Coordinates of C-alpha atoms in Angstrom, one line a residue:
Chain A
M1 CA -37.1 64.3 -50.4
T2 CA -34.1 64.7 -52.7
E3 CA -33.5 67.3 -55.4
F4 CA -34.5 64.9 -58.1
D5 CA -37.8 63.9 -56.4
F6 CA -38.6 67.6 -56.2
I7 CA -37.9 68.1 -59.9
Q8 CA -39.8 65.0 -60.8
Q9 CA -42.8 65.8 -58.7
Y10 CA -43.3 69.5 -59.3
L11 CA -41.4 70.8 -62.3
H12 CA -41.7 68.0 -64.8
R13 CA -45.3 68.8 -65.8
Q14 CA -46.3 68.5 -69.4
Q15 CA -47.4 71.8 -71.0
Q16 CA -48.7 72.4 -74.5
D17 CA -46.0 74.1 -76.4
N18 CA -45.5 73.8 -80.2
E19 CA -42.0 75.1 -80.2
L20 CA -40.7 72.9 -77.4
V21 CA -38.7 69.9 -78.7
L22 CA -37.5 68.7 -75.3
G23 CA -38.6 69.9 -71.8
I24 CA -37.1 69.6 -68.4
G25 CA -35.1 66.5 -67.6
D26 CA -32.0 66.5 -69.7
D27 CA -28.8 68.6 -69.5
A28 CA -30.8 71.3 -71.4
A29 CA -34.2 71.9 -72.8
I30 CA -34.5 72.3 -76.6
V31 CA -36.7 74.9 -78.3
R32 CA -37.2 75.3 -82.1
P33 CA -37.8 79.1 -82.5
R34 CA -40.4 80.2 -85.0
S35 CA -39.0 81.9 -88.1
G36 CA -39.8 85.6 -88.4
Y37 CA -39.6 86.2 -84.6
D38 CA -36.9 87.8 -82.4
L39 CA -36.2 86.4 -79.0
H40 CA -36.0 88.5 -75.9
F41 CA -34.0 87.4 -72.8
S42 CA -34.0 88.8 -69.3
T43 CA -33.0 87.5 -65.9
D44 CA -33.9 88.6 -62.3
M45 CA -32.7 87.4 -59.0
L46 CA -34.9 87.8 -55.9
V47 CA -33.2 87.5 -52.5
G48 CA -35.0 86.9 -49.3
G49 CA -34.9 89.9 -47.0
T50 CA -34.1 92.2 -49.8
H51 CA -36.8 91.6 -52.4
F52 CA -39.3 89.7 -50.3
F53 CA -39.8 88.7 -46.7
T54 CA -39.2 85.0 -46.1
D55 CA -42.4 84.6 -44.2
V56 CA -44.3 85.5 -47.4
A57 CA -47.0 83.1 -48.4
P58 CA -45.6 80.6 -51.0
E59 CA -48.5 81.5 -53.5
D60 CA -47.6 85.2 -53.3
L61 CA -43.9 84.5 -53.7
A62 CA -44.4 82.2 -56.7
H63 CA -46.6 84.9 -58.3
K64 CA -44.0 87.7 -57.8
V65 CA -41.0 85.6 -58.9
L66 CA -42.6 85.0 -62.3
A67 CA -44.6 88.3 -62.6
V68 CA -41.6 90.6 -62.3
N69 CA -40.0 88.7 -65.2
F70 CA -43.1 88.8 -67.3
S71 CA -43.1 92.5 -66.6
D72 CA -39.7 92.8 -68.3
M73 CA -41.2 91.1 -71.4
A74 CA -44.2 93.4 -71.3
A75 CA -41.8 96.4 -71.3
M76 CA -40.3 95.1 -74.6
G77 CA -43.7 94.4 -76.1
A78 CA -42.7 90.8 -76.1
T79 CA -44.8 87.7 -75.4
P80 CA -43.2 85.6 -72.6
R81 CA -42.9 82.0 -73.8
W82 CA -40.3 80.1 -71.7
A83 CA -38.9 80.4 -68.2
L84 CA -36.0 78.8 -66.3
L85 CA -36.2 78.9 -62.5
S86 CA -33.4 78.4 -60.0
V87 CA -34.2 78.1 -56.3
A88 CA -32.1 78.1 -53.2
L89 CA -34.0 77.1 -50.1
P90 CA -32.9 76.2 -46.6
E91 CA -35.1 73.1 -46.6
L92 CA -37.7 71.5 -48.8
K93 CA -41.0 71.5 -47.1
Q94 CA -43.7 69.4 -48.9
D95 CA -46.7 71.7 -48.2
W96 CA -44.8 74.9 -48.9
L97 CA -43.5 73.5 -52.2
T98 CA -46.8 72.3 -53.3
A99 CA -48.4 75.7 -52.8
F100 CA -45.5 77.5 -54.4
C101 CA -45.4 75.2 -57.5
D102 CA -49.2 75.2 -57.9
A103 CA -49.3 79.0 -58.0
L104 CA -46.2 79.2 -60.2
F105 CA -47.7 76.8 -62.8
A106 CA -51.1 78.5 -62.6
L107 CA -49.5 81.9 -63.5
A108 CA -47.3 80.4 -66.2
R109 CA -50.3 78.7 -67.8
R110 CA -52.4 81.9 -67.7
F111 CA -49.6 83.6 -69.7
G112 CA -48.9 80.6 -72.0
V113 CA -45.3 80.2 -70.6
T114 CA -43.6 76.8 -70.3
L115 CA -41.0 76.1 -67.6
I116 CA -38.1 74.6 -69.5
G117 CA -35.3 74.6 -66.9
G118 CA -34.9 74.3 -63.2
D119 CA -32.2 74.1 -60.6
T120 CA -32.8 73.5 -56.9
T121 CA -30.1 73.8 -54.2
K122 CA -29.7 74.2 -50.5
G123 CA -29.2 77.8 -49.6
N124 CA -30.7 80.9 -48.1
W125 CA -33.9 82.0 -50.0
V126 CA -32.9 83.0 -53.5
F127 CA -35.0 82.7 -56.6
N128 CA -33.7 83.4 -60.1
V129 CA -35.8 83.4 -63.2
T130 CA -34.7 83.7 -66.8
I131 CA -37.5 84.6 -69.1
I132 CA -37.5 84.3 -72.9
G133 CA -40.1 86.0 -75.0
E134 CA -40.8 86.7 -78.6
T135 CA -41.8 89.6 -80.9
P136 CA -42.3 89.7 -84.6
R137 CA -38.9 90.4 -86.1
Q138 CA -37.6 94.0 -85.8
H139 CA -40.5 95.0 -83.5
A140 CA -39.6 95.9 -79.9
L141 CA -40.2 98.6 -77.4
R142 CA -36.7 99.8 -76.7
R143 CA -35.5 102.4 -74.2
D144 CA -33.6 104.3 -76.9
A145 CA -36.6 105.1 -79.1
A146 CA -38.2 108.1 -77.3
Q147 CA -38.7 111.1 -79.5
L148 CA -39.0 114.8 -78.9
G149 CA -42.6 115.8 -78.2
D150 CA -43.7 112.3 -77.3
D151 CA -46.4 111.9 -74.6
I152 CA -45.3 110.1 -71.5
W153 CA -47.8 107.5 -70.2
V154 CA -47.9 105.1 -67.3
T155 CA -50.1 102.1 -66.8
G156 CA -52.1 101.3 -63.7
L157 CA -51.7 103.0 -60.3
L158 CA -48.3 103.9 -58.9
G159 CA -47.0 104.0 -55.3
L160 CA -49.2 101.3 -53.8
A161 CA -46.5 98.7 -53.3
A162 CA -44.2 101.3 -51.7
A163 CA -47.0 102.5 -49.4
A164 CA -47.7 98.9 -48.3
L165 CA -44.1 98.3 -47.6
D166 CA -43.9 101.4 -45.4
V167 CA -46.9 100.1 -43.4
Y168 CA -45.2 96.7 -43.1
L169 CA -42.0 98.5 -41.8
H170 CA -44.1 100.6 -39.4
K171 CA -43.1 103.8 -41.1
T172 CA -46.7 104.8 -41.7
S173 CA -50.3 103.5 -41.2
L174 CA -53.2 103.2 -43.6
P175 CA -56.9 102.3 -43.1
A176 CA -57.3 98.5 -43.4
A177 CA -59.2 98.6 -46.7
V178 CA -56.6 100.9 -48.3
F179 CA -53.7 98.8 -47.0
A180 CA -55.3 95.7 -48.4
Q181 CA -55.4 97.2 -51.9
C182 CA -51.8 98.4 -51.6
E183 CA -50.6 95.0 -50.2
A184 CA -52.3 93.1 -53.0
K185 CA -50.4 95.3 -55.5
R186 CA -47.1 94.7 -53.6
L187 CA -47.6 90.9 -53.4
R188 CA -49.3 90.2 -56.8
P189 CA -48.2 92.7 -59.4
E190 CA -50.1 92.1 -62.7
P191 CA -47.7 92.1 -65.6
R192 CA -48.9 94.3 -68.5
V193 CA -48.1 91.8 -71.2
A194 CA -51.4 92.3 -73.2
L195 CA -50.9 96.1 -73.3
G196 CA -47.2 95.7 -74.2
K197 CA -48.1 93.7 -77.3
E198 CA -50.6 96.3 -78.3
L199 CA -48.1 99.1 -77.9
L200 CA -45.6 97.4 -80.3
S201 CA -47.2 99.3 -83.2
L202 CA -48.1 102.4 -81.2
A203 CA -45.4 103.4 -78.8
H204 CA -41.8 104.5 -79.2
A205 CA -39.9 103.7 -76.0
A206 CA -41.0 101.7 -73.0
Q207 CA -39.6 100.5 -69.7
D208 CA -41.1 98.8 -66.7
I209 CA -41.2 100.6 -63.4
S210 CA -39.6 98.4 -60.9
D211 CA -37.1 100.7 -59.2
G212 CA -39.3 103.8 -59.1
L213 CA -40.7 106.0 -61.9
A214 CA -38.1 108.7 -61.6
Q215 CA -35.1 106.4 -61.8
D216 CA -36.6 104.1 -64.5
I217 CA -37.7 106.9 -66.9
N218 CA -34.1 108.2 -66.6
H219 CA -33.0 105.1 -68.4
I220 CA -35.2 106.0 -71.4
L221 CA -34.0 109.6 -71.3
K222 CA -30.4 108.6 -71.2
A223 CA -30.7 106.0 -73.9
S224 CA -32.8 108.3 -76.1
N225 CA -30.8 111.5 -75.5
V226 CA -33.8 113.4 -74.4
G227 CA -35.4 115.0 -71.4
A228 CA -38.8 114.9 -69.8
T229 CA -41.3 117.0 -67.9
I230 CA -43.7 115.1 -65.7
N231 CA -46.6 116.6 -63.7
V232 CA -46.5 114.7 -60.4
D233 CA -50.1 115.6 -59.8
L234 CA -51.1 113.5 -62.9
I235 CA -49.4 110.4 -61.7
P236 CA -52.2 107.9 -61.1
S237 CA -52.5 106.4 -57.7
L238 CA -55.2 105.4 -55.2
P239 CA -57.4 108.4 -54.3
D240 CA -57.1 107.4 -50.6
L241 CA -53.3 107.9 -50.9
R242 CA -53.5 111.0 -53.0
L243 CA -56.2 112.9 -51.1
S244 CA -55.3 112.0 -47.5
D245 CA -54.1 114.7 -45.2
A246 CA -52.3 112.1 -43.2
F247 CA -49.3 112.1 -45.6
L248 CA -46.7 114.7 -46.2
P249 CA -46.2 115.5 -49.9
A250 CA -42.6 114.2 -49.6
Q251 CA -43.9 110.8 -48.5
L252 CA -46.5 110.6 -51.3
Y253 CA -43.9 111.7 -53.9
H254 CA -41.6 109.1 -52.6
W255 CA -44.2 106.4 -53.1
L256 CA -45.2 107.6 -56.5
L257 CA -41.8 108.4 -57.9
A258 CA -39.1 106.4 -56.0
G259 CA -40.7 103.7 -54.0
G260 CA -40.3 100.9 -56.5
D261 CA -42.0 97.5 -56.9
D262 CA -44.8 99.0 -59.1
Y263 CA -44.2 96.7 -62.1
E264 CA -46.2 99.1 -64.3
L265 CA -45.0 100.4 -67.7
V266 CA -43.9 103.8 -68.6
F267 CA -43.9 104.5 -72.3
T268 CA -43.7 107.3 -74.8
A269 CA -45.7 107.8 -78.0
A270 CA -46.5 110.5 -80.5
P271 CA -49.4 112.7 -79.5
S272 CA -51.1 111.5 -82.7
Q273 CA -51.5 108.0 -81.1
R274 CA -53.6 109.2 -78.1
E275 CA -56.9 107.7 -79.3
A276 CA -55.3 104.5 -80.5
I277 CA -53.5 104.1 -77.2
M278 CA -56.7 104.6 -75.2
A279 CA -58.4 102.0 -77.4
A280 CA -55.6 99.6 -77.0
A281 CA -55.7 100.1 -73.2
N282 CA -59.4 99.2 -73.3
R283 CA -58.7 96.0 -75.2
A284 CA -56.0 95.1 -72.7
T285 CA -58.2 96.1 -69.8
T286 CA -55.3 98.2 -68.5
S287 CA -55.7 101.8 -67.4
V288 CA -53.2 104.3 -68.9
T289 CA -52.6 107.9 -67.9
K290 CA -50.6 110.6 -69.7
I291 CA -48.3 112.2 -67.2
G292 CA -45.8 114.3 -69.2
T293 CA -43.9 115.1 -72.3
I294 CA -40.5 114.2 -73.8
T295 CA -38.4 117.4 -74.0
A296 CA -35.1 118.5 -75.5
G297 CA -33.6 119.2 -72.0
R298 CA -31.9 115.8 -71.3
E299 CA -33.1 116.1 -67.7
L300 CA -36.1 114.9 -65.8
Q301 CA -38.2 117.9 -64.6
L302 CA -40.9 117.2 -62.0
I303 CA -43.6 119.8 -61.6
N304 CA -47.0 120.0 -59.9
H305 CA -50.3 121.5 -61.0
A306 CA -49.2 124.9 -59.7
G307 CA -46.1 124.7 -61.9
N308 CA -43.7 124.4 -59.0
V309 CA -40.6 122.3 -59.5
I310 CA -40.5 119.2 -57.2
Q311 CA -37.2 117.9 -55.8
L312 CA -36.9 114.2 -54.8
Q313 CA -34.7 113.2 -51.9
H314 CA -33.9 109.8 -53.4
Q315 CA -34.3 108.8 -57.0
G316 CA -35.2 105.2 -56.5
F317 CA -34.2 101.8 -55.4
D318 CA -30.5 101.0 -55.7
H319 CA -29.8 97.3 -55.3
F320 CA -26.6 98.0 -53.5
G321 CA -27.8 101.1 -51.7
Chain B
M1 CA -20.5 102.2 -56.5
T2 CA -24.1 101.6 -57.4
E3 CA -25.6 98.6 -59.3
F4 CA -25.8 100.6 -62.4
D5 CA -22.2 101.7 -62.3
F6 CA -21.3 98.1 -62.0
I7 CA -23.3 97.1 -65.0
Q8 CA -22.0 99.9 -67.0
Q9 CA -18.4 99.4 -66.1
Y10 CA -18.1 95.6 -66.4
L11 CA -20.9 94.0 -68.1
H12 CA -21.7 96.4 -70.9
R13 CA -18.8 95.3 -73.1
Q14 CA -19.3 95.1 -76.8
Q15 CA -18.9 91.7 -78.3
Q16 CA -18.9 90.5 -81.9
D17 CA -22.2 88.6 -82.4
N18 CA -24.1 88.4 -85.7
E19 CA -27.3 87.2 -84.1
L20 CA -27.4 89.8 -81.3
V21 CA -29.9 92.6 -82.1
L22 CA -29.7 94.4 -78.7
G23 CA -27.3 93.6 -75.8
I24 CA -27.3 94.4 -72.1
G25 CA -28.9 97.6 -71.1
D26 CA -32.7 97.4 -71.8
D27 CA -35.4 95.4 -70.1
A28 CA -34.3 92.5 -72.2
A29 CA -31.7 91.6 -74.8
I30 CA -32.8 90.7 -78.3
V31 CA -31.5 87.8 -80.3
R32 CA -32.4 86.9 -83.9
P33 CA -32.0 83.1 -84.0
R34 CA -30.5 81.5 -87.1
S35 CA -32.9 79.5 -89.1
G36 CA -32.2 75.8 -89.2
Y37 CA -31.0 75.7 -85.6
D38 CA -32.5 74.5 -82.4
L39 CA -31.8 76.4 -79.2
H40 CA -30.7 74.7 -76.0
F41 CA -31.4 76.2 -72.5
S42 CA -30.0 75.4 -69.2
T43 CA -29.6 77.1 -65.8
D44 CA -27.4 76.5 -62.8
M45 CA -27.2 78.2 -59.4
L46 CA -24.0 78.1 -57.5
V47 CA -24.2 79.0 -53.8
G48 CA -21.3 80.0 -51.6
G49 CA -20.4 77.3 -49.0
T50 CA -22.2 74.6 -51.0
H51 CA -20.8 74.8 -54.5
F52 CA -17.7 76.9 -53.8
F53 CA -15.8 78.4 -50.9
T54 CA -16.3 82.1 -50.6
D55 CA -12.5 82.7 -50.2
V56 CA -12.0 81.3 -53.7
A57 CA -10.0 83.5 -56.1
P58 CA -12.3 85.6 -58.2
E59 CA -10.7 84.3 -61.4
D60 CA -11.4 80.7 -60.5
L61 CA -14.9 81.4 -59.4
A62 CA -15.7 83.3 -62.7
H63 CA -14.3 80.3 -64.6
K64 CA -16.3 77.8 -62.8
V65 CA -19.6 79.7 -62.9
L66 CA -19.4 79.8 -66.7
A67 CA -17.7 76.5 -67.3
V68 CA -20.3 74.3 -65.5
N69 CA -22.9 75.8 -67.8
F70 CA -20.8 75.4 -70.9
S71 CA -20.5 71.7 -69.8
D72 CA -24.3 71.3 -70.0
M73 CA -24.2 72.6 -73.5
A74 CA -21.3 70.2 -74.3
A75 CA -23.4 67.3 -73.0
M76 CA -26.1 68.2 -75.6
G77 CA -23.6 68.6 -78.4
A78 CA -24.6 72.2 -78.5
T79 CA -22.4 75.3 -79.1
P80 CA -22.9 77.8 -76.3
R81 CA -23.8 81.2 -77.7
W82 CA -25.4 83.4 -75.0
A83 CA -25.3 83.7 -71.2
L84 CA -27.2 85.6 -68.6
L85 CA -25.6 86.0 -65.2
S86 CA -27.2 87.0 -61.9
V87 CA -25.0 87.8 -58.9
A88 CA -25.8 88.2 -55.2
L89 CA -22.8 89.5 -53.3
P90 CA -22.5 90.9 -49.8
E91 CA -20.6 93.9 -51.1
L92 CA -19.1 95.2 -54.3
K93 CA -15.3 95.3 -54.1
Q94 CA -13.7 97.0 -57.0
D95 CA -10.6 94.8 -57.3
W96 CA -12.5 91.6 -56.8
L97 CA -15.0 92.5 -59.4
T98 CA -12.4 93.5 -62.0
A99 CA -10.6 90.2 -61.6
F100 CA -13.9 88.3 -61.7
C101 CA -15.3 90.1 -64.8
D102 CA -12.0 89.9 -66.7
A103 CA -11.8 86.2 -66.2
L104 CA -15.5 85.8 -67.0
F105 CA -15.2 87.7 -70.3
A106 CA -12.0 85.9 -71.2
L107 CA -13.6 82.5 -70.9
A108 CA -16.8 83.8 -72.7
R109 CA -14.7 85.1 -75.5
R110 CA -12.7 81.9 -75.8
F111 CA -16.0 80.0 -76.4
G112 CA -17.6 82.7 -78.5
V113 CA -20.3 83.4 -75.9
T114 CA -22.0 86.8 -75.5
L115 CA -23.2 87.9 -72.1
I116 CA -26.7 89.2 -72.9
G117 CA -28.2 89.7 -69.4
G118 CA -27.2 90.5 -65.9
D119 CA -28.7 91.1 -62.5
T120 CA -26.7 92.2 -59.5
T121 CA -28.1 92.4 -56.0
K122 CA -27.0 92.5 -52.4
G123 CA -27.0 89.0 -50.9
N124 CA -24.9 86.1 -49.7
W125 CA -22.8 84.8 -52.5
V126 CA -25.0 83.3 -55.2
F127 CA -24.2 83.1 -58.9
N128 CA -26.8 82.0 -61.4
V129 CA -26.1 81.5 -65.1
T130 CA -28.5 80.7 -67.8
I131 CA -26.8 79.4 -70.9
I132 CA -28.3 79.3 -74.4
G133 CA -26.7 77.2 -77.1
E134 CA -27.5 75.9 -80.6
T135 CA -27.4 72.8 -82.6
P136 CA -28.3 72.1 -86.2
R137 CA -32.0 71.3 -86.2
Q138 CA -33.0 67.9 -84.9
H139 CA -29.4 67.1 -83.8
A140 CA -28.8 66.7 -80.1
L141 CA -27.2 64.3 -77.6
R142 CA -30.1 63.4 -75.4
R143 CA -30.2 61.2 -72.4
D144 CA -33.0 59.0 -73.8
A145 CA -31.1 57.8 -76.8
A146 CA -28.8 55.0 -75.4
Q147 CA -29.1 51.7 -77.2
L148 CA -28.5 48.1 -76.2
G149 CA -24.9 47.1 -76.9
D150 CA -23.6 50.7 -77.0
D151 CA -20.1 51.3 -75.7
I152 CA -20.0 53.6 -72.7
W153 CA -17.3 56.3 -72.8
V154 CA -16.1 59.1 -70.6
T155 CA -13.9 62.1 -71.4
G156 CA -10.8 63.2 -69.4
L157 CA -9.9 62.0 -66.0
L158 CA -12.4 61.4 -63.2
G159 CA -12.2 61.8 -59.4
L160 CA -9.6 64.6 -59.3
A161 CA -12.0 67.3 -58.1
A162 CA -13.4 65.1 -55.4
A163 CA -9.9 64.1 -54.2
A164 CA -8.9 67.8 -54.1
L165 CA -12.0 68.6 -52.1
D166 CA -11.2 65.9 -49.6
V167 CA -7.7 67.4 -49.1
Y168 CA -9.3 70.8 -48.6
L169 CA -11.6 69.3 -46.0
H170 CA -8.6 67.5 -44.3
K171 CA -10.1 64.1 -45.0
T172 CA -7.1 62.9 -46.9
S173 CA -3.7 64.1 -48.0
L174 CA -1.9 64.1 -51.4
P175 CA 1.6 64.9 -52.5
A176 CA 1.8 68.5 -53.4
A177 CA 2.2 68.0 -57.1
V178 CA -0.7 65.6 -57.3
F179 CA -2.9 67.9 -55.2
A180 CA -2.0 70.8 -57.6
Q181 CA -3.3 68.7 -60.6
C182 CA -6.5 67.8 -58.7
E183 CA -7.1 71.3 -57.5
A184 CA -6.7 72.7 -60.9
K185 CA -9.4 70.3 -62.1
R186 CA -11.6 71.3 -59.2
L187 CA -11.2 75.0 -59.8
R188 CA -11.0 75.2 -63.6
P189 CA -13.0 72.4 -65.2
E190 CA -12.6 72.5 -69.0
P191 CA -15.9 72.2 -70.7
R192 CA -15.9 69.5 -73.5
V193 CA -17.7 71.7 -76.0
A194 CA -15.5 70.8 -79.0
L195 CA -15.9 67.1 -78.5
G196 CA -19.6 67.4 -77.8
K197 CA -20.0 69.0 -81.3
E198 CA -18.0 66.2 -82.8
L199 CA -20.2 63.6 -81.0
L200 CA -23.5 65.0 -82.5
S201 CA -23.1 62.6 -85.5
L202 CA -21.3 59.8 -83.7
A203 CA -22.8 59.2 -80.2
H204 CA -26.3 58.2 -79.1
A205 CA -26.8 59.5 -75.6
A206 CA -24.7 61.9 -73.5
Q207 CA -24.7 63.6 -70.1
D208 CA -22.2 65.6 -68.2
I209 CA -20.7 64.2 -65.0
S210 CA -21.3 66.9 -62.4
D211 CA -22.9 64.9 -59.5
G212 CA -20.7 61.7 -59.9
L213 CA -20.6 59.2 -62.7
A214 CA -22.7 56.6 -61.0
Q215 CA -25.6 59.0 -60.4
D216 CA -25.3 60.8 -63.7
I217 CA -25.2 57.7 -65.9
N218 CA -28.3 56.5 -64.1
H219 CA -30.2 59.4 -65.7
I220 CA -29.3 58.0 -69.1
L221 CA -30.3 54.5 -68.1
K222 CA -33.6 55.6 -66.7
A223 CA -34.4 57.8 -69.7
S224 CA -33.4 55.2 -72.2
N225 CA -34.9 52.2 -70.4
V226 CA -31.6 50.3 -70.4
G227 CA -28.9 49.1 -68.0
A228 CA -25.1 49.3 -67.9
T229 CA -22.1 47.4 -66.8
I230 CA -19.0 49.6 -66.0
N231 CA -15.6 48.2 -65.2
V232 CA -14.4 50.6 -62.4
D233 CA -10.8 49.6 -63.1
L234 CA -11.2 51.2 -66.6
I235 CA -12.3 54.6 -65.3
P236 CA -9.6 57.0 -66.2
S237 CA -8.0 59.0 -63.4
L238 CA -4.6 60.2 -62.3
P239 CA -2.1 57.3 -62.0
D240 CA -1.1 58.8 -58.7
L241 CA -4.6 58.4 -57.3
R242 CA -5.1 55.0 -58.9
L243 CA -1.9 53.3 -58.0
S244 CA -1.3 54.8 -54.5
D245 CA -1.4 52.4 -51.6
A246 CA -2.4 55.3 -49.4
F247 CA -6.1 55.1 -50.3
L248 CA -8.6 52.4 -49.6
P249 CA -10.5 51.2 -52.6
A250 CA -13.7 52.7 -51.1
Q251 CA -12.2 56.1 -51.1
L252 CA -10.9 55.8 -54.6
Y253 CA -14.2 54.5 -55.9
H254 CA -16.0 57.3 -54.1
W255 CA -13.8 59.9 -56.0
L256 CA -14.2 58.1 -59.3
L257 CA -17.9 57.3 -59.2
A258 CA -19.7 59.6 -56.7
G259 CA -17.5 62.5 -55.8
G260 CA -18.9 64.9 -58.3
D261 CA -17.6 68.2 -59.8
D262 CA -15.8 66.4 -62.7
Y263 CA -17.6 68.2 -65.6
E264 CA -16.6 65.5 -68.0
L265 CA -19.0 63.8 -70.4
V266 CA -20.3 60.3 -70.3
F267 CA -21.7 59.1 -73.6
T268 CA -22.8 56.0 -75.4
A269 CA -22.2 55.0 -79.0
A270 CA -22.4 52.0 -81.2
P271 CA -19.2 49.8 -81.2
S272 CA -18.9 50.5 -85.0
Q273 CA -18.1 54.1 -84.1
R274 CA -15.0 53.4 -82.0
E275 CA -12.4 54.5 -84.6
A276 CA -14.4 57.6 -85.6
I277 CA -14.8 58.5 -81.9
M278 CA -11.0 58.2 -81.3
A279 CA -10.4 60.4 -84.3
A280 CA -12.9 63.0 -83.1
A281 CA -11.3 63.0 -79.7
N282 CA -8.0 63.7 -81.3
R283 CA -9.4 66.6 -83.3
A284 CA -11.0 68.0 -80.1
T285 CA -7.7 67.3 -78.1
T286 CA -9.8 65.6 -75.5
S287 CA -9.0 62.1 -74.2
V288 CA -11.8 59.5 -74.2
T289 CA -11.9 56.1 -72.6
K290 CA -14.3 53.2 -73.1
I291 CA -15.4 52.0 -69.6
G292 CA -18.4 49.8 -70.2
T293 CA -21.4 48.6 -72.2
I294 CA -25.2 49.3 -72.3
T295 CA -27.1 46.2 -71.2
A296 CA -30.7 45.1 -71.1
G297 CA -30.7 45.0 -67.3
R298 CA -32.1 48.4 -66.4
E299 CA -29.6 48.6 -63.6
L300 CA -26.0 49.9 -63.2
Q301 CA -23.6 47.1 -62.5
L302 CA -20.2 48.1 -61.3
I303 CA -17.5 45.4 -61.6
N304 CA -13.7 45.4 -61.4
H305 CA -11.0 43.6 -63.5
A306 CA -11.4 40.5 -61.4
G307 CA -15.1 40.4 -62.2
N308 CA -16.2 41.2 -58.7
V309 CA -19.3 43.4 -58.2
I310 CA -18.5 46.8 -56.5
Q311 CA -21.1 48.3 -54.1
L312 CA -21.1 52.1 -53.6
Q313 CA -22.0 53.6 -50.3
H314 CA -23.3 56.9 -51.8
Q315 CA -24.4 57.2 -55.4
G316 CA -23.5 60.8 -55.7
F317 CA -24.0 64.4 -54.8
D318 CA -27.6 65.2 -53.7
H319 CA -28.1 69.0 -53.6
F320 CA -30.4 68.6 -50.6
G321 CA -28.5 65.8 -49.0

């Protein structure tokens, strides 16, 4: 099978898209943007061995490749609309590709995203997605908008993906049922797009948690010239991780704060918005938890219920670490 | 140096851009598209060992990574405006990066393109660029617009990059001065953006020649449901390649028609536009040559001055060949 057969067979699928003038198959795709909307652009490269294991199921890989990009849109409050995918693979295996593309298009369809560009080449397991989303003009959840006294919230449960990875790497063990929950989170993160859109009118700053909460919230603090206090005992996770005697606090804190791969949102909002945020979370069927407060200190302070200060050994995932 | 230092130091440079609401540094960049314009999207992945040699000078690599994407915009008649760059490198070397980024931003600036997204990760020499360009609404040079009786034109000189590659691979030899011209073309293709814009109102179909003229024009023929006759003796190249007795016709034809990496444009236009096209080429300081005619045959026929039919052994570059 040649590159062109591949593109024809799998990527050239018709999708309903009112703004799409010309889809895949020319030197470029053409989009006619809606007036009154801003466009959001983000790109992510996933490399085999670093961001995923190359024996991953094609369905899981397809999900992750798109979902991590949708998560960037969610963090802006943007609705993902179009994606471009580049793939380097050592060989083109018919069955593998069918499973990969079916899962990719299923997720794209679920989020109303059209694939408008693709490049395939021989190489060693690299996937790159560029995602384009939209928000109503001048609305966006930016990192530089946190305000003194804001509540700090996170979505979903943190630390599951990192715990699953540690099991995979034989650094720890978990009961099978707990591991299954963690592994599902690691392999199939659910982008918080619906909540992101709701937060456009409610939150100040937002960011997705892909490299670990401690590192990622620091981007907000730096951009907004503020500090934060977070109570680590409030960070939502699986009770089986939280309450187990099997783990040292340092291990648990690593998962919750620095493990990475959570693809949840951390956002800040005025305390006056608490009820509205809970209602929005309900509409988006996404759990949210208040874990701290924006302070004047310009630093991130981690405390526990007892009021003790927590020190992290590593802040988060460094892509060249 | 960490990933974030890298982004800060090199990619976070301020550029003049009236449509840019928010540049690199958040989960996404924000662009406010101009009304009355369509946006064009394309993505290209370049893998070390396949698309470039990893001992290439960083300045040349930076040029090529961007230029091949600008060429896709030129082929649509679009003006490139924004680019996102993902990089996987085995290590971050200060000097190498400085040279790479300086050359990258110099070329971007020359074409008025803003870098609005970046991802850097550890991996084995992969560069992915997504390019976004614009045309006035409903204007574009599409592959499906060739018409019966159209002239077929190409820009610049073909076959130089393929000849240089064959020297590099010790498959052939060239006089030093000739090799230098060919190698410059291989390493620093000049995207035909200025001419592409001129052609918006003059040409019917267009496509860039990256995989070899014979293969690439076939995309136009297929999309437009037409055929073509091309006189291979009219294909512009270096006289030193054309006239040398050192090369077999098969080798020369391979370079001209199937070698790839030319990044010139092939386009079709009504014969009544010949003078206007020559004038536009002058304004864009880009040479153009008429090499054939669009026919009803649905096939590509290659002939020479003597009227003999030429058969190619390989149609062009297959990315999984």
